[in-house]
Tab-separated table of C-alpha atoms in Angstrom:
chain	number	residue	atom	x	y	z
H	1	ASN	CA	-10.712	-6.428	16.427
H	2	ALA	CA	-7.229	-5.209	16.762
H	3	GLY	CA	-6.750	-5.557	12.897
H	4	VAL	CA	-3.058	-5.948	11.776
H	5	THR	CA	-0.540	-5.541	14.568
H	6	GLN	CA	3.195	-5.331	14.088
H	7	THR	CA	5.983	-5.636	16.614
H	8	PRO	CA	8.381	-4.045	17.300
H	9	LYS	CA	7.605	-0.343	16.360
H	10	PHE	CA	11.208	0.599	16.138
H	11	ARG	CA	14.490	-1.275	16.120
H	12	ILE	CA	18.143	-0.594	15.525
H	13	LEU	CA	20.311	-3.477	14.206
H	14	LYS	CA	23.955	-3.691	13.679
H	15	ILE	CA	25.326	-4.954	10.398
H	16	GLY	CA	25.214	-8.793	10.282
H	17	GLN	CA	22.658	-9.108	13.039
H	18	SER	CA	19.431	-11.029	12.427
H	19	MET	CA	15.837	-10.362	13.526
H	20	THR	CA	12.276	-11.223	13.021
H	21	LEU	CA	9.499	-8.737	12.397
H	22	GLN	CA	6.185	-9.994	13.751
H	23	CYS	CA	2.858	-9.540	12.022
H	24	THR	CA	-0.461	-10.758	13.362
H	25	GLN	CA	-4.051	-10.238	12.052
H	26	ASP	CA	-7.274	-11.202	13.805
H	27	MET	CA	-9.551	-10.752	10.799
H	28	ASN	CA	-9.190	-14.382	9.512
H	29	HIS	CA	-7.760	-13.025	6.363
H	30	ASN	CA	-6.150	-15.493	3.947
H	31	TYR	CA	-3.940	-13.009	2.147
H	32	MET	CA	-1.022	-11.315	3.904
H	33	TYR	CA	1.751	-9.189	2.689
H	34	TRP	CA	5.187	-7.652	3.588
H	35	TYR	CA	6.162	-4.301	2.100
H	36	ARG	CA	9.101	-1.973	2.587
H	37	GLN	CA	8.958	1.745	2.181
H	38	ASP	CA	12.210	3.619	1.682
H	39	PRO	CA	12.335	7.309	2.779
H	40	GLY	CA	10.277	9.386	0.319
H	41	MET	CA	9.383	6.364	-1.808
H	42	GLY	CA	6.398	4.095	-2.490
H	43	LEU	CA	5.819	0.565	-1.287
H	44	LYS	CA	7.694	-2.397	-2.594
H	45	LEU	CA	6.501	-5.934	-2.126
H	46	ILE	CA	8.876	-8.264	-0.376
H	47	TYR	CA	6.764	-11.440	0.117
H	48	TYR	CA	3.176	-12.431	0.257
H	49	SER	CA	1.062	-15.403	1.191
H	50	VAL	CA	-2.404	-16.500	-0.072
H	51	GLY	CA	-2.971	-18.830	2.930
H	52	ALA	CA	-1.319	-20.777	5.673
H	53	GLY	CA	1.644	-22.823	4.249
H	54	ILE	CA	1.884	-20.896	0.956
H	55	THR	CA	4.297	-18.083	0.465
H	56	ASP	CA	5.721	-16.381	-2.718
H	57	LYS	CA	8.239	-13.751	-3.547
H	58	GLY	CA	7.435	-10.228	-4.405
H	59	GLU	CA	9.510	-7.591	-6.048
H	60	VAL	CA	12.439	-7.350	-3.548
H	61	PRO	CA	12.694	-10.645	-1.580
H	62	ASN	CA	16.608	-10.852	-1.348
H	63	GLY	CA	17.815	-10.855	2.210
H	64	TYR	CA	14.524	-11.837	3.726
H	65	ASN	CA	12.563	-14.981	4.516
H	66	VAL	CA	8.960	-15.578	5.545
H	67	SER	CA	6.848	-18.366	6.941
H	68	ARG	CA	3.062	-18.849	7.288
H	69	SER	CA	2.347	-21.668	9.693
H	70	THR	CA	-0.995	-20.198	10.730
H	71	THR	CA	-3.640	-17.924	9.239
H	72	GLU	CA	-3.063	-15.192	11.803
H	73	ASP	CA	0.800	-14.897	11.715
H	74	PHE	CA	3.199	-13.844	8.992
H	75	PRO	CA	6.656	-13.137	10.412
H	76	LEU	CA	9.393	-11.585	8.335
H	77	ARG	CA	12.995	-12.781	8.946
H	78	LEU	CA	16.045	-10.642	8.167
H	79	GLU	CA	19.339	-12.533	8.051
H	80	LEU	CA	22.613	-10.687	8.090
H	81	ALA	CA	21.170	-7.226	8.260
H	82	ALA	CA	22.627	-4.638	5.849
H	83	PRO	CA	22.458	-0.875	5.711
H	84	SER	CA	20.374	-1.223	2.571
H	85	GLN	CA	17.561	-2.790	4.615
H	86	THR	CA	17.028	0.417	6.637
H	87	SER	CA	13.339	1.094	5.907
H	88	VAL	CA	9.875	1.089	7.256
H	89	TYR	CA	8.302	-2.251	6.992
H	90	PHE	CA	4.521	-2.667	6.559
H	91	CYS	CA	2.586	-5.824	6.953
H	92	ALA	CA	-0.946	-5.964	5.375
H	93	SER	CA	-3.805	-8.452	5.025
H	94	LYS	CA	-6.918	-8.813	3.003
H	95	GLY	CA	-9.904	-11.152	3.110
H	96	GLY	CA	-10.759	-11.899	-0.518
H	97	PHE	CA	-8.982	-11.532	-3.822
H	98	ASP	CA	-10.915	-8.342	-4.723
H	99	ASN	CA	-10.732	-6.699	-1.281
H	100	GLU	CA	-8.715	-3.833	0.002
H	101	GLN	CA	-5.561	-4.430	2.014
H	102	PHE	CA	-5.579	-3.477	5.685
H	103	PHE	CA	-2.045	-2.190	6.891
H	104	GLY	CA	-0.405	-2.399	10.165
H	105	PRO	CA	1.301	0.564	11.754
H	106	GLY	CA	4.754	-0.328	10.433
H	107	THR	CA	8.093	-1.114	11.928
H	108	ARG	CA	10.943	1.366	11.512
H	109	LEU	CA	14.203	-0.450	11.144
H	110	THR	CA	17.622	1.067	11.079
H	111	VAL	CA	20.755	-0.949	10.305
H	112	LEU	CA	24.015	0.716	11.338
Z	1	ALA	CA	2.961	-6.592	-16.414
Z	2	GLN	CA	1.122	-4.301	-14.150
Z	3	LYS	CA	2.284	-0.786	-13.496
Z	4	VAL	CA	1.012	2.352	-11.709
Z	5	THR	CA	2.202	5.873	-12.630
Z	6	GLN	CA	1.674	8.924	-10.506
Z	7	ALA	CA	3.395	11.558	-12.495
Z	8	GLN	CA	2.927	14.381	-9.867
Z	9	THR	CA	5.562	13.908	-7.217
Z	10	GLU	CA	4.515	16.877	-5.190
Z	11	ILE	CA	1.717	19.344	-5.208
Z	12	SER	CA	1.164	22.411	-3.038
Z	13	VAL	CA	-2.159	24.181	-2.768
Z	14	VAL	CA	-3.627	26.754	-0.581
Z	15	GLU	CA	-6.464	25.790	1.667
Z	16	LYS	CA	-9.948	25.701	-0.063
Z	17	GLU	CA	-8.446	25.145	-3.494
Z	18	ASP	CA	-9.554	22.022	-5.442
Z	19	VAL	CA	-6.804	19.665	-6.369
Z	20	THR	CA	-6.662	16.518	-8.622
Z	21	LEU	CA	-4.174	13.811	-8.121
Z	22	ASP	CA	-3.410	11.700	-11.261
Z	23	CYS	CA	-3.123	8.015	-11.542
Z	24	VAL	CA	-2.417	6.042	-14.742
Z	25	TYR	CA	-2.346	2.328	-14.733
Z	26	GLU	CA	-1.170	-0.445	-17.173
Z	27	THR	CA	-2.553	-3.935	-17.013
Z	28	ARG	CA	-3.265	-6.773	-19.515
Z	29	ASP	CA	-6.163	-8.135	-17.521
Z	30	THR	CA	-9.792	-7.307	-18.218
Z	31	THR	CA	-10.600	-7.808	-14.442
Z	32	TYR	CA	-8.687	-5.652	-12.087
Z	33	TYR	CA	-9.191	-3.469	-9.109
Z	34	LEU	CA	-7.952	0.036	-8.402
Z	35	PHE	CA	-7.339	1.600	-4.982
Z	36	TRP	CA	-6.390	4.902	-3.333
Z	37	TYR	CA	-4.526	5.074	0.060
Z	38	LYS	CA	-3.651	8.036	2.096
Z	39	GLN	CA	-0.463	8.193	4.252
Z	40	PRO	CA	-0.547	11.145	6.654
Z	41	PRO	CA	2.600	12.408	8.355
Z	42	SER	CA	1.902	9.964	11.210
Z	43	GLY	CA	2.818	7.186	8.728
Z	44	GLU	CA	-0.044	4.758	8.733
Z	45	LEU	CA	-1.700	3.763	5.464
Z	46	VAL	CA	-5.436	4.615	5.229
Z	47	PHE	CA	-7.740	2.967	2.656
Z	48	LEU	CA	-9.867	5.506	0.744
Z	49	ILE	CA	-11.591	3.640	-2.041
Z	50	ARG	CA	-11.723	0.507	-4.188
Z	51	ARG	CA	-12.988	0.361	-7.827
Z	52	ASN	CA	-13.307	-2.717	-9.975
Z	53	SER	CA	-12.742	-2.649	-13.771
Z	54	PHE	CA	-16.381	-3.262	-14.495
Z	55	ASP	CA	-17.612	-0.209	-12.593
Z	56	GLU	CA	-16.843	2.996	-14.326
Z	57	GLN	CA	-19.183	5.118	-12.329
Z	58	ASN	CA	-17.506	8.048	-10.665
Z	59	GLU	CA	-17.872	8.185	-6.879
Z	60	ILE	CA	-18.288	11.117	-4.499
Z	61	SER	CA	-17.512	10.756	-0.823
Z	62	GLY	CA	-17.855	14.174	0.944
Z	63	ARG	CA	-15.106	16.441	-0.418
Z	64	TYR	CA	-13.421	13.405	-2.199
Z	65	SER	CA	-14.322	12.257	-5.680
Z	66	TRP	CA	-12.888	9.746	-8.071
Z	67	ASN	CA	-13.033	9.650	-11.836
Z	68	PHE	CA	-12.299	6.235	-13.422
Z	69	GLN	CA	-11.837	6.237	-17.187
Z	70	LYS	CA	-10.890	2.789	-18.793
Z	71	SER	CA	-10.416	4.502	-22.191
Z	72	THR	CA	-7.438	6.468	-20.850
Z	73	SER	CA	-6.502	3.866	-18.092
Z	74	SER	CA	-6.827	6.638	-15.434
Z	75	PHE	CA	-8.180	6.758	-11.958
Z	76	ASN	CA	-7.880	10.333	-10.856
Z	77	PHE	CA	-8.695	11.554	-7.352
Z	78	THR	CA	-10.063	15.000	-6.653
Z	79	ILE	CA	-10.277	16.827	-3.325
Z	80	THR	CA	-12.672	19.687	-3.250
Z	81	ALA	CA	-12.058	22.558	-0.932
Z	82	SER	CA	-8.845	21.163	0.431
Z	83	GLN	CA	-7.987	21.446	4.099
Z	84	VAL	CA	-4.669	21.327	5.873
Z	85	VAL	CA	-5.622	17.825	7.298
Z	86	ASP	CA	-5.585	16.587	3.624
Z	87	SER	CA	-1.789	17.058	3.616
Z	88	ALA	CA	-0.347	13.583	3.103
Z	89	VAL	CA	1.107	11.242	0.525
Z	90	TYR	CA	-1.621	9.630	-1.607
Z	91	PHE	CA	-0.863	6.249	-3.312
Z	92	CYS	CA	-2.784	4.688	-6.171
Z	93	ALA	CA	-2.578	0.943	-6.414
Z	94	LEU	CA	-3.658	-1.794	-8.873
Z	95	SER	CA	-4.519	-5.474	-8.205
Z	96	GLU	CA	-5.023	-7.924	-11.021
Z	97	SER	CA	-7.365	-10.857	-10.831
Z	98	PRO	CA	-7.079	-13.178	-8.986
Z	99	GLY	CA	-5.568	-10.200	-7.041
Z	100	GLN	CA	-2.957	-11.659	-4.783
Z	101	ASN	CA	-0.564	-8.927	-5.706
Z	102	PHE	CA	-0.828	-5.190	-5.327
Z	103	VAL	CA	1.354	-2.718	-7.277
Z	104	PHE	CA	1.590	0.747	-5.774
Z	105	GLY	CA	2.399	3.910	-7.577
Z	106	PRO	CA	5.239	6.143	-6.243
Z	107	GLY	CA	2.889	8.353	-4.507
Z	108	THR	CA	1.919	12.131	-4.747
Z	109	ARG	CA	2.832	14.261	-1.698
Z	110	LEU	CA	0.083	16.847	-1.246
Z	111	SER	CA	0.809	19.916	0.921
Z	112	VAL	CA	-2.208	22.143	1.847
Z	113	LEU	CA	-1.035	25.436	3.080
Z	114	PRO	CA	-3.216	27.525	5.455
């Protein structure tokens, strides 16, 4: 199993550009999450999903959108990128409600 | 509302010293889950341990041990005989039943000096 994979690893965007961060897991997990980690800080939840077709907002959803059309994929869309969205983005998944989360390697995004 | 506090922002120890990382949580649920993750300088997040609210037994895994006390809402993590490779940021996290949401503490940066 590859676990949780994220692409790209690094990206530089200009203000106002859009992009999609890809996240795929091959563990047949129902739960998937997107977090952002600002420099020297903890993780903040952006969006999460409890299964295909179901998504919900986390603590910091503004400026982002998600979709969950399949169990495996949970892309995060940034519209109109802003410097405040410069961060490392982590995708995670877990199998059951009481399980630990498995994290992807992260995407480092810089908005200039 | 759920909350996790890690009051120690940074800790420095000399190799072979023991070190305890504190975690205090808040929750209204009687069923919840606590976790510790390690984030080494390479940036990935590594799962260390999971504990549910009904299991207050302490756990030891090699040089790592965890002390869960519901009476004080704490889930502390001790590294015995620390090593340079233990240098990382350590996060405590809480998940309430039915557990679709994790709340992470701010993390404690541990530096183990040779």
